[in-house]
Structure formats: structure tokens, C-alpha cells
Amino acid sequence: MDLNRIKGVLRTFAEVEARGVSPLYDHLATQAAEDDDVAGLLSAARDGEVRATLLMATAHRLVQADPIHPLSRYYPSLGGFDGVDSETWPLFRSFLLDRADKARALIASRYTQTNEVRRAALLYPAVARAAKEAGGKVSLLEVGCSAGLLLGLDRFGYRYQCDGGEQLTAGPAKAAVGLHCALDLAPGAVAPKLPKKLAVVARAGLDRAPVDVSDEDELAWLEACVWADQPDRIRLLRTAAAEQAKHRPSLITGDGVDDLAAAAATLPSETPLVVLTSHVLAYFAADRRAAFVEALAALAASRPVWWVSEEFYGAALEGVLPGRADLVGAGLATLGVVRWDGGKPEAHALARTAPHGQRMTWLPV
């Protein structure tokens, strides 16, 4: 990718994803989009991996390794408490370019790994719906699982704060991981009924580069992929990783399309299968998204399959639920559930969701 296109990627990230969410990353990406040397570091990325988040994660990882550098005072994840000021960009620029070789090596060898634990609060109602339709017990297969932390969603505790002060709770009462999510109701919508527990009999994750959280270096990279001025997300990540160490799921290295059937075959064939995707399909080319849906349909020919997705509409549900302009825009994703009946997909949009799991708006049936 040429330099101008790389700069465009950085600029779009700042304006669309970081603005109003992360003052630090908004500032850094905006400045990097105007800087040939810093933007040029991303030219070391593999094909299809030129992402602003990869540059930010690389810098975060390098600051983790040098926590006494003055730049760390802008990184709340490392105990910093200074807001963006006139020194932030010059310090960031010199820090990164002084370590340009290390930065390029990380960018060339790493993927942006996202394990946003709070998204479990978005997925839980949809998985619960699928499990109810399936008759109770299910197996889980997460595609694009990274470290597979979302596979533990049945062991987390949930509190959903509704309009008017009402609160819905779900999950084990003494869960090590507790998640909070604001739940709004769109006009005509009725709050979902949430079971206290889910019966998950088996679980597995499929990823091109699964992360072993028992490896300190791998866990550090996973933490570096969390935005540095959102330390609460990192604390949740660490708690979920510690919990997962007690209940290790099977994590399979493979392609989300080509190896989907083989991964599903590792789970009991007699149990209905719930396939999870969460902000994964945006990384697939359009033809691979279509192939993924075809692979799900092929699976559904031999066993009951539900697909629970928390993705931007154009990356997922649009392929099976076209014509829903109301699900586009506002920086929100869509929670959906799809099942196949006689080879045909039956798709439902359940909620509009904030990308990091902090809020969702439940939609009418």
C-alpha cells in the first residue's frame, strides 16, 4: 500500500473510530496521518494488515517495555495521568522513530488481536435465545477467537442497566468477571428475557493466530491491542485471562472459512452448534464473507446451527438480511442471530450495539 493510502487509513481511524472515544488515539492517529516517517512504518505490515490499530498497538507494546520513558505519562494503562498536550506528539514521534526497527518487526509479524471482554454482555442475550430455540444444551465455536476469552461468556456475571432504573441480571452470582452494559429499548421493543445460566457442553475457538494467555509475551501483546487510555478494559482482560486459565478451551489454528467444518467437527455432533463472530468479518474480503455464510449453511445441512454475530451490518447480516438501512451508521454494530431451516437462513437483528460492549439498544421483533 502506498504512503498516501496508509495516511488515509490513519486519518479515517482518527475521525471515525477514535474521535469521541479515545482522545489519545484520536490525537496520535491524526498527527501520524500527516507524518511520512511515522505513517511509513505501517508499510512493513503484511498484505491486508495496514491498520491504525496495529501502529497504536505496536507503540503501546514498546512503551510497556520501557515504562519509565516520559511518553508513559500519557498512557493510563501504564499509570500515566496526563492528558493530550503540546508535548504528546513530539514525544510519541521521537520514541517510535528511535525504535523504528523494533516497530517494523512487530508490525511485520503481528496481527491486531481483539479480545474485548465486554462484548460478552452483547452476545449473551443472543446466545441465550439460540440455546432456548435449540432446547437447552449447546456447543460454542468462536471464529476469530484470538485468546478465546469470549468462550467463557457463560461463566461471567451480567448487569444490564435499563431505562427508568430497572436492572436485569444474568450469569453466576459469584462470577470472577462481572460486566455492566446499558440496555435501551427502541420504540416497540420489549426487554429480552435472560436466563440465569447457559448450558454449554463444549467450546472451541478458531483463529489464524490463536493467543496463549499463559505466555506472558502473548498476553502483553493482547493488552497492547487494548486502547491505552482505557485501562478498565485491560483490567477486565487480565481478570478474564486468569479465569480462562482454570477452564482452557480448545483453540485451533486455521482459516475461518476453509477450516470451519474441521473445527466444528471437534465438538460433539449430537449437540446444537452456536457459531460466534464479534468484529471479525470486517477483516474478511467481501468474497470471503460470502464464503463464510456458505460454509455455515453447509454445516447446517448436517447439524442444527445458529450463527450469533456482533458485527457491522455490512460485514455480516446484510448478506442474509438485506435491505435494512436502519442498521447502518452511527458507529454502531448489529447483534444478530441466524438459523437455517431447509437450507434457507432465517435471520433476525436483535440490537444495535456499541463496539466495545458498553451499550446496546434492543430492537422490536
C-alpha positions as a printed Julia matrix, in Angstrom:
365×3 Matrix{Float64}:
   0.0     0.0    0.0
   1.37    3.4   -0.94
   2.03    6.09   1.63
  -0.97    8.25   0.76
  -3.35    5.34   1.26
  -1.69    4.5    4.58
  -2.21    8.09   5.67
  -5.85    7.8    4.64
  -6.25    4.72   6.84
  -4.83    6.64   9.81
  -7.0     9.67   9.13
 -10.17    7.6    8.83
  -9.4     5.78  12.07
  -8.94    9.09  13.9
 -12.14   10.62  12.54
 -14.46    7.61  12.58
 -13.29    5.25  15.31
 -11.23    7.19  17.85
 -12.92   10.6   17.91
 -15.06   10.99  20.98
 -13.86    7.63  22.29
 -10.1     7.88  22.76
  -8.58   11.38  22.91
  -5.07    9.89  22.9
  -5.52    7.7   19.82
  -7.51   10.4   18.01
  -4.6    12.8   18.51
  -1.84   10.33  17.64
  -3.53    8.99  14.52
  -4.4    12.49  13.3
  -0.78   13.57  13.63
   0.58   10.33  12.16
  -1.61   10.83   9.09
   0.44   13.95   8.32
   3.86   12.43   9.05
   5.66   10.47   6.33
   8.11    8.78   8.7
   5.62    7.54  11.28
   2.93    6.58   8.76
   5.61    4.86   6.7
   6.25    2.35   9.49
   2.97    0.68   8.52
   4.4    -0.19   5.11
   6.03   -3.16   6.89
   2.6    -4.7    7.56
   1.51   -7.83   5.75
  -0.99   -7.59   2.91
  -4.38   -6.62   4.25
  -2.99   -5.7    7.68
  -2.36   -1.96   7.26
  -4.39   -0.73  10.21
  -4.07    2.25  12.51
  -4.76   -0.06  15.44
  -1.67   -2.09  14.54
   0.51    1.04  14.73
  -1.09    2.04  18.05
  -0.66   -1.47  19.49
   2.97   -1.55  18.39
   3.68    1.75  20.13
   1.79    0.57  23.22
   3.86   -2.62  23.36
   7.11   -0.68  23.08
   6.06    1.71  25.85
   5.17   -1.33  28.01
   8.77   -2.45  27.56
  10.12    0.98  28.57
   7.66    2.2   31.22
   9.92    4.91  32.62
  10.09    6.79  29.31
   8.38   10.21  29.55
   5.83    9.1   26.95
   4.33    6.72  29.52
   2.76    9.63  31.39
   0.2     9.83  28.56
  -0.6     6.12  28.86
  -3.14    5.46  31.65
  -2.63    1.73  31.06
   0.86    2.22  32.49
  -0.14    4.56  35.3
   0.07    7.8   33.33
  -2.41   10.54  34.12
  -1.51   13.4   31.74
  -4.0    14.36  29.06
  -3.02   15.18  25.49
  -0.95   18.36  25.28
   1.66   20.02  23.06
   4.35   17.51  24.06
   2.41   14.33  23.37
   3.04   14.04  19.63
   6.73   15.08  19.65
   7.44   12.53  22.4
   5.49    9.81  20.58
   7.18   10.54  17.27
  10.72   10.51  18.63
  10.04    7.45  20.8
   8.71    5.43  17.88
  11.29    6.51  15.32
  14.14    5.86  17.76
  12.82    2.28  17.86
  11.88    2.08  14.2
  13.49   -1.33  13.65
  11.64   -2.85  16.61
   8.43   -1.19  15.46
   8.75   -2.56  11.93
   9.5    -6.05  13.27
   6.31   -6.01  15.36
   4.22   -4.58  12.54
   5.54   -7.2   10.11
   4.96  -10.16  12.43
   1.82   -9.33  14.41
  -1.91   -9.11  13.82
  -4.21   -6.78  15.67
  -5.74   -9.12  18.25
  -9.01   -8.05  19.77
 -10.48   -9.76  22.81
 -12.93   -7.17  24.08
 -14.34   -8.97  27.1
 -17.24   -6.54  27.47
 -18.68   -7.78  24.18
 -19.75  -10.9   26.07
 -22.55   -8.77  27.54
 -23.78   -8.12  24.0
 -23.52  -11.73  22.89
 -25.13  -13.31  25.96
 -28.79  -12.48  25.13
 -28.37  -13.77  21.57
 -26.65  -16.98  22.68
 -29.4   -17.44  25.27
 -32.02  -17.09  22.53
 -30.21  -19.63  20.35
 -29.89  -22.06  23.28
 -33.61  -21.75  24.05
 -34.52  -22.45  20.43
 -32.07  -25.38  20.45
 -33.7   -26.9   23.5
 -31.04  -26.11  26.11
 -27.58  -27.55  25.73
 -25.26  -26.15  23.04
 -21.64  -26.16  21.92
 -19.84  -22.88  21.15
 -17.43  -22.23  18.29
 -15.93  -18.76  18.09
 -14.43  -17.77  14.74
 -11.66  -15.2   15.05
 -11.32  -16.07  18.71
  -7.89  -14.55  19.46
  -7.35  -15.83  23.02
 -10.86  -17.27  23.21
 -11.93  -15.23  26.22
 -15.48  -14.77  24.93
 -15.89  -18.54  25.01
 -16.23  -18.18  28.78
 -19.32  -15.97  28.48
 -21.48  -18.49  30.36
 -19.2   -18.07  33.41
 -19.44  -14.26  33.54
 -21.9   -12.23  35.58
 -24.01   -9.55  33.87
 -25.87   -6.43  34.94
 -27.92   -4.6   32.32
 -28.99   -1.11  33.32
 -32.3    -0.27  31.65
 -34.18    2.97  31.12
 -36.01    4.03  34.25
 -33.55    2.39  36.61
 -34.61   -1.22  36.1
 -31.73   -3.71  36.18
 -31.53   -7.14  34.56
 -29.05   -9.69  35.88
 -27.74  -12.96  34.49
 -24.9   -15.4   34.97
 -23.4   -16.93  38.12
 -23.88  -14.84  41.28
 -20.21  -15.11  42.29
 -18.6   -14.79  38.87
 -14.98  -13.64  38.8
 -15.76  -11.49  35.75
 -18.61   -9.03  36.18
 -19.83   -6.97  33.22
 -22.11   -3.94  33.07
 -23.99   -2.84  29.96
 -26.55   -0.1   29.38
 -29.68   -1.5   27.72
 -32.04    0.86  25.9
 -35.27   -0.15  24.21
 -36.12    1.06  20.72
 -39.77    2.09  20.19
 -41.92   -1.04  20.27
 -39.19   -3.23  21.73
 -39.54   -5.42  24.8
 -36.56   -6.2   27.04
 -35.11   -9.67  26.44
 -35.71  -12.42  28.98
 -32.32  -13.56  30.21
 -31.69  -16.95  31.81
 -29.5   -17.1   34.89
 -27.27  -19.67  33.25
 -26.44  -21.29  29.93
 -25.75  -24.99  29.4
 -22.55  -25.03  27.34
 -21.31  -28.59  26.97
 -18.23  -27.92  24.81
 -16.4   -24.98  23.3
 -13.64  -24.26  20.8
 -12.08  -21.28  19.08
 -10.74  -20.93  15.53
  -8.18  -18.27  14.63
  -5.33  -17.81  12.17
  -3.07  -16.98  15.13
  -4.61  -18.02  18.48
  -3.18  -16.33  21.56
  -1.98  -18.4   24.51
  -2.63  -16.18  27.54
  -0.38  -18.38  29.68
   2.52  -16.95  27.64
   3.45  -13.6   29.21
   4.67  -12.11  25.93
   1.46  -13.11  24.15
  -0.67  -11.69  26.95
   1.35   -8.46  26.83
   0.61   -8.15  23.09
  -3.08   -8.75  23.74
  -3.02   -5.97  26.35
  -1.15   -3.71  23.93
  -4.01   -4.1   21.46
  -6.37   -2.51  24.01
  -6.5     1.26  23.65
  -4.06    2.72  26.14
  -6.36    5.37  27.61
  -8.99    2.76  28.53
  -7.34    0.91  31.45
 -10.62   -0.6   32.68
 -10.68   -2.72  29.54
  -7.19   -4.02  30.32
  -8.18   -4.89  33.89
 -11.14   -6.89  32.58
  -8.87   -8.61  30.08
  -6.48   -9.69  32.82
  -9.32  -10.95  35.03
 -10.86  -12.92  32.18
  -7.46  -14.37  31.23
  -6.92  -15.54  34.81
 -10.37  -17.14  34.82
  -9.73  -18.81  31.48
  -6.57  -20.42  32.88
  -8.88  -22.55  35.06
 -11.03  -23.65  32.11
  -8.88  -23.76  28.99
 -10.89  -24.04  25.77
  -9.55  -25.75  22.67
  -8.02  -23.12  20.38
  -7.49  -24.24  16.78
  -5.14  -22.6   14.29
  -6.82  -22.23  10.95
  -8.79  -20.2    8.44
 -12.26  -19.01   9.4
 -13.74  -20.3    6.15
 -11.57  -23.17   4.93
 -11.2   -24.8    8.35
 -14.66  -24.07   9.76
 -16.04  -27.55   9.18
 -12.98  -29.25  10.67
 -13.17  -27.03  13.76
 -16.87  -27.75  14.17
 -16.15  -31.48  13.9
 -14.1   -31.29  17.12
 -17.31  -30.51  19.05
 -19.95  -33.12  19.92
 -22.07  -33.76  16.82
 -25.14  -34.54  18.92
 -25.33  -31.01  20.37
 -26.63  -27.95  18.5
 -23.81  -25.64  17.46
 -23.69  -21.88  18.1
 -21.06  -20.14  15.98
 -19.91  -16.75  17.32
 -18.32  -13.86  15.46
 -17.57  -10.49  17.03
 -15.96   -7.72  14.95
 -14.15  -10.3   12.86
 -15.84  -10.25   9.46
 -14.8    -6.67   8.76
 -11.3    -8.15   8.33
 -12.58  -10.53   5.62
 -12.73   -9.57   1.95
 -16.27   -9.44   0.57
 -15.93  -12.75  -1.26
 -14.66  -14.45   1.91
 -17.63  -13.12   3.9
 -19.95  -14.71   1.36
 -17.93  -17.93   1.51
 -18.2   -17.9    5.31
 -22.0   -17.75   5.14
 -21.95  -20.59   2.59
 -19.75  -22.62   4.93
 -22.23  -22.06   7.77
 -25.08  -23.2    5.54
 -23.12  -26.34   4.65
 -22.62  -27.07   8.35
 -26.34  -26.58   8.96
 -27.11  -29.32   6.46
 -25.72  -31.92   8.88
 -26.5   -30.48  12.34
 -28.52  -27.66  13.93
 -26.51  -24.43  13.62
 -27.1   -20.92  14.92
 -24.85  -18.01  13.99
 -24.65  -15.24  16.58
 -22.89  -12.18  15.2
 -21.96   -8.83  16.7
 -20.64   -7.08  13.62
 -21.24   -4.03  11.49
 -24.31   -4.7    9.36
 -22.47   -4.52   6.04
 -19.93   -7.09   7.17
 -22.36   -9.74   8.37
 -26.16   -9.59   8.5
 -26.57   -7.76   5.2
 -25.66  -10.99   3.41
 -28.63  -12.84   4.93
 -30.92   -9.94   5.87
 -30.62   -7.38   3.05
 -32.35   -4.03   2.77
 -32.08   -2.9    6.38
 -30.84    0.67   6.03
 -31.91    1.26   9.64
 -28.99   -0.93  10.75
 -26.35    1.24   9.07
 -24.32    4.09  10.54
 -23.97    5.95  13.83
 -20.79    3.98  14.55
 -22.9     1.11  15.84
 -22.75   -2.6   15.08
 -25.68   -5.02  14.97
 -26.31   -8.05  17.14
 -27.92  -10.76  15.05
 -28.9   -14.39  15.18
 -29.31  -16.66  12.16
 -30.5   -20.25  11.89
 -31.0   -22.38   8.8
 -34.28  -24.1    8.04
 -34.36  -26.34   4.99
 -31.16  -24.75   3.74
 -32.53  -21.21   3.95
 -31.28  -18.66   6.5
 -33.74  -17.21   8.99
 -32.11  -14.02  10.26
 -33.07  -11.58  12.98
 -31.5    -8.28  14.02
 -31.76   -8.13  17.81
 -29.95   -4.93  18.83
 -27.72   -2.06  17.78
 -24.51   -2.24  19.77
 -21.62   -0.01  20.82
 -18.39   -1.61  19.56
 -16.73   -2.09  22.94
 -19.76   -3.57  24.7
 -20.74   -0.6   26.81
 -24.28   -0.14  25.45
 -26.94   -1.67  23.24
 -30.39   -0.73  22.01
 -32.78   -3.67  21.81
 -34.91   -3.74  18.66
 -38.56   -4.76  18.21
 -39.16   -8.28  16.93
